Amino acid sequence: MRSTGSWYDVVDDDGESIRARVRGKFRLEALEIDETNPVAVGDRVAVRIEDEEEQVGTITEIEPRENQLSRRASGKRGLVREHVMVTNIDRAWCVQSTFGPKVNPGFVDRFLVAAETRHIPAGLVINKVDLIGDNERAQEAMDFWKELYESLGYPVVFTSAETGAGVEDFAAALEGAVSVVSGPSGVGKSSLLNAIEPDLDLATSEIGERTQKGRHTTTFATLYQVAGGWVADTPGVREWGLWDMAPEELGGYFVEFVPFIADCRFPDCTHAHEPGCAVQDAVDRDEIAQERYGSYLSILDTVAESHQASRVARWRTQGRPDDPDEAVVDLEDDGD
């Protein structure tokens, strides 16, 4: 239900809460596969009770995961470590807000790509619609994003935790499913869950007046019972760094690119500059939205930088190349 790094809150089949630690071998296995933590929210585990009175135990088994939503770990660890946010989920919801902070399409697209890599159905929630008021330009912008993402197969829900608008629609989307809600701090994730289930009483905070950015109120990802289902509320994320992706792979996770990729001249086309690129031709014909293609190019730059930095970090810290058959080279050697 919750992971704090060293302790884990587990609920058993009878609904009883157990505080547990994890066996050391799982931590070693996590290091071997480049994960920051061996157990994530949503994992199904076996627990051996060590103290019946205090309900404290040890996690002895972790069942294989159906899927997992991940991002690159923060800081320097992100070069060689994966941060698994939540596992075994039915749908991932990216939460944005109309203002304070405003919709960040780049964040949305990174989130959707992360979900696509694990075949997790995803959707978009745009909160704080009450702040639009009579602002016609803002309403047109929100309608544009709704039409764009829905045309790609991603459901979009407009909500207001303040007025209750759209809350029932979002609750219906959560019913009977295991979902995750994620987005930048301040967009109102916890407020939305409180609006659906007032007894949760999750902590919330106002955005900073100067920065227009939210303050972190959710410290650890936690799984809650909401609307007849389970919802993982995650800490606010400033940037969704994509984990372990080569530049030539990115286009396959933009769903509107997929019908055109097979027609590109080069099999490893990055759809950025290569001649004979069917994706670029589709953009020129307005069959792919300019906004999404621009977002793709921006993400591609960071993916390429991260991919190269990760390879260098692995060579230096672990002494292994990405390809087991590829020779380890000294990137600082100026010789031929």
XYZ file of N, CA and C in Angstrom, residues 18 28 81 130 231 238 245 278 308 311:
30
model
N -0.141 -4.472 8.003
C 1.117 -5.028 8.514
C 2.248 -4.099 8.089
N 19.487 -6.765 -3.259
C 20.584 -7.101 -4.166
C 20.065 -7.347 -5.577
N 19.566 4.030 -12.890
C 18.548 3.446 -12.030
C 17.144 3.798 -12.517
N -12.786 25.419 -13.037
C -13.476 26.591 -12.498
C -12.658 27.862 -12.671
N -6.681 3.352 -6.008
C -5.986 4.452 -6.685
C -4.668 4.743 -5.972
N 8.077 16.932 -11.129
C 8.362 18.109 -11.952
C 8.644 17.715 -13.400
N 15.721 4.218 -22.749
C 15.151 4.241 -24.094
C 16.172 4.769 -25.089
N 8.639 8.887 -43.516
C 7.195 8.918 -43.719
C 6.485 9.705 -42.616
N 22.909 8.462 -24.005
C 24.363 8.505 -24.071
C 24.968 8.624 -22.671
N 24.869 5.264 -20.940
C 25.888 4.333 -21.427
C 27.251 4.652 -20.824
